[in-house]
Amino acid sequence: MSVEPTVASRLIFRGRAIALRVDEVRLPSGRAASREIVEHPGAAAVVPLTDDDHVVMVRQPRKALERELLEIPAGTLEPGEAPLVCAHRELAEETGLRADEMTPLLTFAPSPGILTEEITIFVARGLRADPGAAPEAEEEGLRVERVPLSAVPALINAGDIRDAKSLIGLLLLRWR
Amino acid sequence: MSVEPTVASRLIFRGRAIALRVDEVRLPSGRAASREIVEHPGAAAVVPLTDDDHVVMVRQPRKALERELLEIPAGTLEPGEAPLVCAHRELAEETGLRADEMTPLLTFAPSPGILTEEITIFVARGLRADPGAAPEAEEEGLRVERVPLSAVPALINAGDIRDAKSLIGLLLLRWR
């Protein structure tokens, strides 16, 4: 059931990563309103936990913010791809690691007012290096960093870890 | 300093809430790539904590997800508006409450791969009803709910609380 009935929908743009549409909707009051909606296929993210209590993270350039962020590995779902499969693939591509265990943590919406994207976060354990993986890292300017779990609070307070998926994954891991 | 030098930039759409541009950038490898970037002015969000350990939340329709979500009060910065001012305004408009204390918790990026938005989360204490506020609620289909802090973990596990700002605000509050 549609939460706000659609009166009209107009596709503005269809790109490589996202599409943009504008929906005209009817509010509970009967008044019309427009909703600018960014369509995204969804994503998977991974908190890779080593046996010696480190998180394997990726420092990467983020054009939208014009700065580098320290994030957990993540990536967009390919067409028809399950989040679990995507999680294993992105972990290998970005860090060169395989995981024996991949446990779902939760699924969240980064920005539900404008964005259809939902991200499923997993915790990966039983990590081992796979020499055949990690083809993307150098090309895209990614740098892998092993972060001690004990250093995470200071990195969050300093604003160095500041993206939603990394914050939620790391905070929830600590909570549970 | 630009993290990925811009070779060309094209504005696709400028709407009410967001704009969309496509940047052509140069990667560290020298190869060209395109970045689809959604521009957003930023936002403020508030965890309103009552003296008897409840969080005042808002249940609202989210067209992008075609479902209702239970979220903390939040809204977009007006031009030139400071996050603190926005936080007080949105709290009043969505819940009808004023806060004696509004303490910044952190600033985060909901989706740094595509979205320029950053959200500053505050904790509001010393809450009192303002009969003159809350003009928006009925028009937009918002319903205010007082949630016991002790019920938050179950609501997160059930996926009822699933947006980034609410998860980060509530998890960080518990962490600190």
Coordinates of C-alpha atoms in Angstrom, one line a residue:
Chain A
M1 CA 0.0 0.0 0.0
S2 CA 1.3 3.4 -0.9
V3 CA 1.8 5.7 2.1
E4 CA 1.0 8.8 0.0
P5 CA -1.0 8.0 -3.1
T6 CA 0.8 9.0 -6.3
V7 CA -1.1 11.3 -8.6
A8 CA 1.7 11.6 -11.2
S9 CA 5.4 10.5 -11.5
R10 CA 8.1 12.0 -13.8
L11 CA 11.5 10.5 -14.4
I12 CA 14.1 13.2 -14.5
F13 CA 17.4 11.3 -14.9
R14 CA 18.6 7.7 -15.1
G15 CA 22.4 7.4 -14.4
R16 CA 24.9 4.8 -13.6
A17 CA 24.5 4.8 -9.8
I18 CA 21.1 6.4 -9.3
A19 CA 17.9 7.6 -10.9
L20 CA 15.8 10.7 -10.0
R21 CA 12.1 11.0 -10.2
V22 CA 9.5 13.5 -9.0
D23 CA 6.2 12.2 -7.7
E24 CA 3.1 14.3 -7.1
V25 CA 1.3 12.9 -4.1
R26 CA -1.9 13.5 -2.1
L27 CA -1.4 14.3 1.6
P28 CA -3.8 13.1 4.3
S29 CA -5.3 16.6 4.3
G30 CA -6.2 16.3 0.6
R31 CA -3.6 18.9 -0.4
A32 CA -1.1 18.0 -3.2
A33 CA 2.7 17.9 -2.6
S34 CA 5.7 16.9 -4.6
R35 CA 8.4 14.3 -3.6
E36 CA 11.8 14.4 -5.1
I37 CA 13.0 10.8 -4.9
V38 CA 16.5 9.4 -5.6
E39 CA 16.3 5.7 -6.6
H40 CA 19.2 3.5 -5.6
P41 CA 19.3 -0.3 -5.8
G42 CA 20.4 -0.8 -2.2
A43 CA 23.8 -1.8 -0.8
A44 CA 25.6 -4.2 1.6
A45 CA 28.2 -3.2 4.2
V46 CA 30.6 -5.3 6.3
V47 CA 32.2 -4.8 9.7
P48 CA 35.3 -7.1 9.2
L49 CA 36.4 -8.2 12.7
T50 CA 39.8 -9.8 13.1
D51 CA 40.7 -12.4 15.8
D52 CA 42.8 -9.7 17.6
D53 CA 40.0 -7.2 17.8
H54 CA 40.7 -4.9 14.9
V55 CA 38.2 -3.6 12.3
V56 CA 39.5 -3.6 8.7
M57 CA 38.4 -0.3 7.2
V58 CA 38.9 1.6 4.0
R59 CA 40.0 5.2 3.7
Q60 CA 38.6 6.7 0.5
P61 CA 37.9 9.9 -1.4
R62 CA 34.3 11.0 -1.3
K63 CA 33.6 13.6 -4.0
A64 CA 30.2 14.5 -2.6
L65 CA 31.9 15.7 0.6
E66 CA 35.2 16.8 -0.9
R67 CA 37.1 14.8 1.7
E68 CA 38.4 11.4 2.6
L69 CA 36.4 9.2 5.0
L70 CA 37.4 6.1 7.0
E71 CA 34.6 3.6 6.3
I72 CA 33.7 0.0 6.6
P73 CA 33.8 -1.9 3.2
A74 CA 30.5 -1.6 1.3
G75 CA 29.1 -1.4 -2.1
T76 CA 26.0 -1.3 -4.3
L77 CA 23.9 -4.4 -5.0
E78 CA 24.2 -5.7 -8.6
P79 CA 20.9 -6.5 -10.4
G80 CA 19.3 -9.5 -8.6
E81 CA 22.2 -9.8 -6.2
A82 CA 21.5 -10.8 -2.6
P83 CA 23.0 -8.6 0.2
L84 CA 25.0 -11.5 1.6
V85 CA 26.6 -12.2 -1.8
C86 CA 27.3 -8.5 -2.3
A87 CA 28.9 -8.3 1.2
H88 CA 31.4 -11.1 0.4
R89 CA 32.2 -9.6 -3.0
E90 CA 32.8 -6.1 -1.7
L91 CA 34.9 -7.4 1.2
A92 CA 37.1 -9.2 -1.2
E93 CA 37.3 -6.4 -3.8
E94 CA 38.1 -3.6 -1.3
T95 CA 40.2 -5.4 1.3
G96 CA 41.4 -8.7 -0.3
L97 CA 39.9 -10.7 2.5
R98 CA 37.6 -13.7 2.6
A99 CA 35.3 -14.4 5.6
D100 CA 34.3 -17.8 7.0
E101 CA 31.4 -16.2 8.9
M102 CA 29.1 -13.4 7.6
T103 CA 26.3 -12.5 10.1
P104 CA 23.6 -10.0 9.3
L105 CA 23.4 -7.2 11.9
L106 CA 20.5 -5.0 10.6
T107 CA 19.1 -3.2 7.5
F108 CA 18.7 0.6 7.6
A109 CA 17.6 3.6 5.4
P110 CA 20.4 6.2 5.2
S111 CA 18.1 9.1 4.2
P112 CA 14.4 8.0 3.9
G113 CA 13.1 11.5 3.1
I114 CA 14.7 11.5 -0.4
L115 CA 16.5 8.2 -1.0
T116 CA 15.1 4.6 -1.6
E117 CA 18.4 3.1 -0.6
E118 CA 18.5 0.5 2.2
I119 CA 21.8 -0.9 3.4
T120 CA 22.2 -4.3 5.1
I121 CA 25.2 -4.5 7.5
F122 CA 27.0 -7.7 8.2
V123 CA 29.7 -8.7 10.7
A124 CA 32.5 -10.8 9.1
R125 CA 34.6 -13.1 11.2
G126 CA 37.2 -15.8 10.4
L127 CA 39.1 -13.5 8.0
R128 CA 41.9 -14.7 5.7
A129 CA 43.8 -13.0 2.9
D130 CA 43.0 -14.0 -0.7
P131 CA 45.8 -13.1 -3.0
G132 CA 43.5 -13.1 -6.0
A133 CA 41.1 -10.4 -4.6
A134 CA 41.2 -6.6 -4.2
P135 CA 41.5 -5.5 -7.8
E136 CA 39.7 -2.2 -7.1
A137 CA 41.7 -0.6 -4.3
E138 CA 44.5 1.2 -6.1
E139 CA 42.4 2.3 -9.1
E140 CA 39.9 4.1 -6.9
G141 CA 42.4 5.6 -4.4
L142 CA 41.3 3.3 -1.5
R143 CA 43.6 2.5 1.3
V144 CA 43.0 -0.4 3.7
E145 CA 43.5 0.4 7.4
R146 CA 43.4 -2.0 10.4
V147 CA 41.8 0.0 13.3
P148 CA 41.9 -1.4 16.9
L149 CA 38.3 -1.6 18.2
S150 CA 39.6 0.4 21.2
A151 CA 40.4 3.3 18.9
V152 CA 36.9 3.5 17.4
P153 CA 35.4 5.9 20.0
A154 CA 38.1 8.5 19.5
L155 CA 37.8 8.2 15.7
I156 CA 34.1 8.8 16.0
N157 CA 34.5 11.8 18.4
A158 CA 37.1 13.3 16.0
G159 CA 34.7 13.0 13.1
D160 CA 37.1 10.8 11.2
I161 CA 34.5 8.0 11.1
R162 CA 31.3 9.9 10.1
D163 CA 29.3 7.9 7.6
A164 CA 26.0 6.3 8.6
K165 CA 26.8 2.7 7.8
S166 CA 30.1 2.7 9.7
L167 CA 28.7 4.5 12.7
I168 CA 25.7 2.1 12.9
G169 CA 27.7 -1.0 12.4
L170 CA 30.3 -0.1 15.0
L171 CA 27.9 1.2 17.5
L172 CA 25.5 -1.7 17.2
L173 CA 28.3 -4.2 17.5
R174 CA 29.3 -2.6 20.8
W175 CA 25.7 -2.5 22.0
R176 CA 25.0 -6.1 21.5
Chain B
M1 CA 41.4 20.7 -1.8
S2 CA 39.3 18.6 -4.1
V3 CA 39.8 14.9 -3.4
E4 CA 39.1 14.0 -7.0
P5 CA 39.9 16.8 -9.4
T6 CA 36.8 17.9 -11.4
V7 CA 37.2 18.0 -15.1
A8 CA 33.7 19.0 -15.9
S9 CA 30.4 19.4 -14.0
R10 CA 26.8 19.4 -15.4
L11 CA 23.7 20.4 -13.5
I12 CA 20.9 18.0 -14.2
F13 CA 18.1 19.2 -11.9
R14 CA 17.4 21.8 -9.3
G15 CA 14.3 21.0 -7.2
R16 CA 12.7 22.1 -4.0
A17 CA 14.6 19.7 -1.7
I18 CA 17.6 18.6 -3.7
A19 CA 19.7 19.3 -6.8
L20 CA 21.5 16.7 -9.0
R21 CA 24.8 17.2 -10.8
V22 CA 27.2 14.9 -12.7
D23 CA 30.9 15.6 -12.2
E24 CA 33.6 14.1 -14.5
V25 CA 36.6 13.5 -12.3
R26 CA 40.2 12.2 -12.6
L27 CA 41.1 9.2 -10.5
P28 CA 44.6 8.7 -8.9
S29 CA 45.3 6.3 -11.8
G30 CA 44.7 9.1 -14.3
R31 CA 41.6 7.4 -15.6
A32 CA 38.4 9.5 -15.9
A33 CA 35.2 8.6 -14.0
S34 CA 31.8 10.2 -13.5
R35 CA 30.2 11.0 -10.1
E36 CA 26.5 11.4 -9.8
I37 CA 26.0 13.8 -6.8
V38 CA 22.8 14.8 -5.0
E39 CA 23.2 18.2 -3.4
H40 CA 21.3 18.7 -0.2
P41 CA 21.7 21.7 2.2
G42 CA 22.1 19.6 5.3
A43 CA 19.9 18.9 8.3
A44 CA 19.5 18.8 12.0
A45 CA 18.0 16.0 14.1
V46 CA 17.0 15.9 17.8
V47 CA 16.7 13.1 20.4
P48 CA 14.2 14.6 22.7
L49 CA 14.6 13.0 26.2
T50 CA 12.0 13.4 28.8
D51 CA 12.6 13.5 32.6
D52 CA 11.0 10.1 32.9
D53 CA 13.3 8.4 30.2
H54 CA 11.1 8.5 27.2
V55 CA 12.1 9.6 23.7
V56 CA 9.6 11.7 21.8
M57 CA 9.5 10.3 18.3
V58 CA 7.5 10.9 15.1
R59 CA 5.8 8.3 13.0
Q60 CA 5.6 9.5 9.4
P61 CA 5.0 8.3 5.9
R62 CA 8.1 8.0 3.8
K63 CA 7.3 8.0 0.1
A64 CA 10.8 6.8 -1.0
L65 CA 10.4 3.6 1.0
E66 CA 6.6 3.3 0.7
R67 CA 6.2 2.8 4.4
E68 CA 5.9 4.6 7.7
L69 CA 8.9 5.0 9.9
L70 CA 9.3 5.8 13.5
E71 CA 12.0 8.6 13.6
I72 CA 13.4 11.3 15.8
P73 CA 12.3 14.8 14.9
A74 CA 14.5 16.3 12.1
G75 CA 14.4 18.7 9.2
T76 CA 16.4 20.4 6.5
L77 CA 18.4 23.6 7.2
E78 CA 16.9 26.8 5.8
P79 CA 19.4 29.0 3.9
G80 CA 21.9 30.4 6.3
E81 CA 20.3 28.6 9.3
A82 CA 22.6 27.1 12.0
P83 CA 22.0 23.5 12.9
L84 CA 21.2 24.5 16.5
V85 CA 18.4 26.9 15.4
C86 CA 17.1 24.3 13.0
A87 CA 17.0 21.7 15.8
H88 CA 14.8 23.9 18.0
R89 CA 12.6 24.9 15.1
E90 CA 12.0 21.3 13.9
L91 CA 11.4 20.0 17.5
A92 CA 8.7 22.7 18.0
E93 CA 7.1 22.2 14.5
E94 CA 7.0 18.4 14.7
T95 CA 6.3 17.7 18.4
G96 CA 5.1 21.0 19.9
L97 CA 7.9 20.9 22.4
R98 CA 10.5 23.5 23.5
A99 CA 13.8 22.4 25.1
D100 CA 15.8 24.2 27.8
E101 CA 18.9 22.3 26.8
M102 CA 20.1 21.3 23.3
T103 CA 23.4 19.5 23.3
P104 CA 25.2 18.5 20.0
L105 CA 26.0 14.8 19.8
L106 CA 27.7 14.4 16.4
T107 CA 27.6 15.3 12.7
F108 CA 27.4 12.5 10.2
A109 CA 27.0 11.8 6.4
P110 CA 24.0 9.6 5.6
S111 CA 25.3 8.4 2.2
P112 CA 28.7 9.9 1.3
G113 CA 29.0 8.1 -2.0
I114 CA 26.2 10.1 -3.6
L115 CA 24.8 12.7 -1.2
T116 CA 26.3 16.0 0.1
E117 CA 24.0 16.0 3.1
E118 CA 25.4 16.1 6.6
I119 CA 23.1 15.8 9.6
T120 CA 23.9 17.2 13.1
I121 CA 22.2 15.3 15.9
F122 CA 21.4 17.0 19.2
V123 CA 20.0 15.7 22.5
A124 CA 17.2 17.9 23.9
R125 CA 16.4 18.0 27.6
G126 CA 14.2 20.1 29.8
L127 CA 11.2 19.6 27.5
R128 CA 7.9 21.6 27.9
A129 CA 4.8 21.8 25.8
D130 CA 4.3 25.0 23.7
P131 CA 0.7 25.3 22.7
G132 CA 1.7 27.7 19.9
A133 CA 3.9 25.2 18.1
A134 CA 3.4 22.0 16.0
P135 CA 1.5 23.4 13.0
E136 CA 2.9 20.8 10.6
A137 CA 2.0 17.6 12.2
E138 CA -1.6 16.9 11.0
E139 CA -1.0 18.3 7.5
E140 CA 1.9 15.9 6.8
G141 CA 0.4 12.8 8.4
L142 CA 2.9 12.9 11.3
R143 CA 2.0 11.2 14.6
V144 CA 4.0 12.0 17.8
E145 CA 4.8 8.9 20.0
R146 CA 6.5 8.8 23.4
V147 CA 8.8 5.7 23.4
P148 CA 10.3 4.4 26.6
L149 CA 14.1 4.2 26.3
S150 CA 13.8 0.6 27.5
A151 CA 11.7 -0.2 24.4
V152 CA 14.3 1.1 21.9
P153 CA 16.3 -2.1 21.5
A154 CA 13.2 -4.1 20.5
L155 CA 12.0 -1.5 18.1
I156 CA 15.5 -1.5 16.4
N157 CA 15.5 -5.3 16.3
A158 CA 12.0 -5.3 14.7
G159 CA 13.1 -2.8 12.0
D160 CA 10.5 -0.3 13.2
I161 CA 13.3 2.2 13.9
R162 CA 15.5 1.9 10.8
D163 CA 16.6 5.4 9.6
A164 CA 20.2 6.4 10.0
K165 CA 19.8 9.5 12.2
S166 CA 17.5 7.8 14.7
L167 CA 19.7 4.7 15.0
I168 CA 22.9 6.8 15.4
G169 CA 21.3 9.2 17.9
L170 CA 19.8 6.5 20.0
L171 CA 22.9 4.2 19.9
L172 CA 25.3 6.9 20.6
L173 CA 23.2 8.2 23.5
R174 CA 23.4 4.7 25.0
W175 CA 27.1 4.4 24.3
R176 CA 28.1 7.6 26.1

